Coordinates of C-alpha atoms and ligand atoms in Angstrom, one line a residue:
M1 CA 119.5 128.5 134.3
Y2 CA 119.8 131.3 131.7
S3 CA 123.3 132.7 131.3
F4 CA 124.7 135.8 129.5
P5 CA 124.6 135.2 125.7
C6 CA 128.2 136.0 124.9
T7 CA 129.0 135.4 121.2
E8 CA 132.7 135.1 121.9
C9 CA 133.6 137.9 119.6
G10 CA 136.7 138.7 121.7
A11 CA 136.1 142.5 121.6
C12 CA 136.2 142.9 125.4
C13 CA 139.4 140.9 125.7
S14 CA 141.1 143.1 123.1
S15 CA 139.9 146.4 124.7
I16 CA 141.5 146.4 128.1
N17 CA 143.3 149.7 128.2
N18 CA 142.4 151.5 131.4
I19 CA 140.8 148.4 133.0
E20 CA 142.5 148.3 136.3
F21 CA 141.9 144.7 137.3
L22 CA 143.5 143.5 134.0
T23 CA 146.6 145.8 134.1
E24 CA 148.9 142.9 134.5
Y25 CA 147.6 141.3 131.3
N26 CA 147.5 144.4 129.2
R27 CA 149.7 144.5 126.1
D28 CA 148.8 147.4 123.9
G29 CA 145.1 147.1 124.9
V30 CA 144.9 143.3 124.2
C31 CA 144.9 140.7 127.0
V32 CA 148.0 138.5 126.8
N33 CA 145.7 135.5 127.5
L34 CA 143.7 136.0 124.3
V35 CA 145.2 133.6 121.7
N36 CA 143.3 132.9 118.5
N37 CA 140.4 134.8 120.0
R38 CA 140.2 132.4 122.9
C39 CA 141.0 132.9 126.5
T40 CA 143.9 130.6 127.5
I41 CA 143.1 130.9 131.2
Y42 CA 139.4 130.5 130.8
E43 CA 138.8 128.2 133.8
S44 CA 140.8 130.5 136.1
R45 CA 140.1 133.9 134.5
P46 CA 139.5 136.9 136.8
L47 CA 136.1 137.3 138.4
L48 CA 135.2 140.4 136.4
C49 CA 135.8 138.4 133.2
R50 CA 133.0 136.1 134.3
V51 CA 129.8 137.9 133.5
D52 CA 127.5 135.7 135.5
A53 CA 129.8 135.1 138.4
A54 CA 130.5 138.8 138.7
F55 CA 126.8 139.5 138.8
D56 CA 126.3 136.9 141.6
E57 CA 129.2 138.2 143.7
I58 CA 129.2 141.9 143.0
F59 CA 126.5 143.6 140.9
S60 CA 123.5 141.8 142.3
K61 CA 123.8 144.1 145.3
N62 CA 122.9 147.1 143.1
M63 CA 120.8 145.9 140.1
T64 CA 118.7 143.2 138.7
R65 CA 120.1 140.5 136.5
E66 CA 117.9 141.7 133.7
A67 CA 119.3 145.2 133.9
Y68 CA 122.8 143.9 134.2
Y69 CA 122.5 141.6 131.1
L70 CA 120.9 144.3 129.0
A71 CA 123.6 146.9 130.0
N72 CA 126.4 144.4 129.2
A73 CA 124.8 143.3 125.9
L74 CA 124.4 146.9 124.7
A75 CA 128.1 147.6 125.7
C76 CA 129.2 144.5 123.8
N77 CA 127.4 145.5 120.6
E78 CA 128.7 149.1 120.9
L79 CA 132.3 147.8 121.3
Q80 CA 131.9 145.5 118.4
V81 CA 130.7 148.4 116.2
A82 CA 133.6 150.5 117.3
K83 CA 136.1 147.7 116.5
N84 CA 134.4 146.9 113.2
I85 CA 133.6 143.3 114.2
D86 CA 131.4 141.3 111.9
K87 CA 127.6 141.8 112.5
K88 CA 127.2 138.0 113.0
F89 CA 128.6 138.5 116.5
R90 CA 126.0 141.1 117.6
I91 CA 124.0 140.0 120.6
D92 CA 120.3 140.0 119.6
I93 CA 118.8 142.5 122.0
D94 CA 115.2 141.6 121.3
S95 CA 115.9 137.9 122.0
L96 CA 117.7 138.8 125.1
K97 CA 114.8 141.0 126.3
A98 CA 112.4 138.1 125.6
S99 CA 114.7 135.7 127.5
I100 CA 115.4 137.7 130.6
R101 CA 111.7 138.2 131.1
L102 CA 111.6 134.5 131.7
I103 CA 114.3 134.5 134.4
Ligands
SF4_1 S1 132.4 141.7 123.9 FE1 130.6 140.7 124.8 S2 130.0 139.2 123.3 FE2 132.1 139.8 122.8 S3 133.4 138.3 123.9 FE3 133.1 140.1 125.3 S4 131.3 139.5 126.5 FE4 131.3 138.2 124.7
SF4_2 S1 141.7 136.9 131.1 FE1 140.6 135.8 129.4 S2 138.5 136.5 129.6 FE2 139.7 138.0 130.8 S3 140.3 139.6 129.3 FE3 141.9 138.1 129.3 S4 141.4 136.8 127.5 FE4 139.5 137.9 128.1

């Protein structure tokens, strides 16, 4: 099954100020579980850190998977630009659109 094409840039995990469900992990906006750009609690990370599982359990009630993926991908790229992260990590929106049409 198709899954969200995260490029593991780490931008979301280092931008957690004001994210209520991650308050306990927040150290100056960076998650304490992010070490060397990897999540050290990956297998037990919170539901909202799991893009696909969060869709299945929460967001599928209100939107399609296609719309959810697209909104997330655009937000990822926007965050990467704001954090000046290398372009190689951008999610390819055209490829994503082509892929989600196949879901
Ligand atoms: S910002 Fe997006 S692409 Fe980067 S690690 Fe987070 S989910 Fe993945
Ligand atoms: S728990 Fe893991 S996936 Fe969630 S914000 Fe922290 S480092 Fe990222």
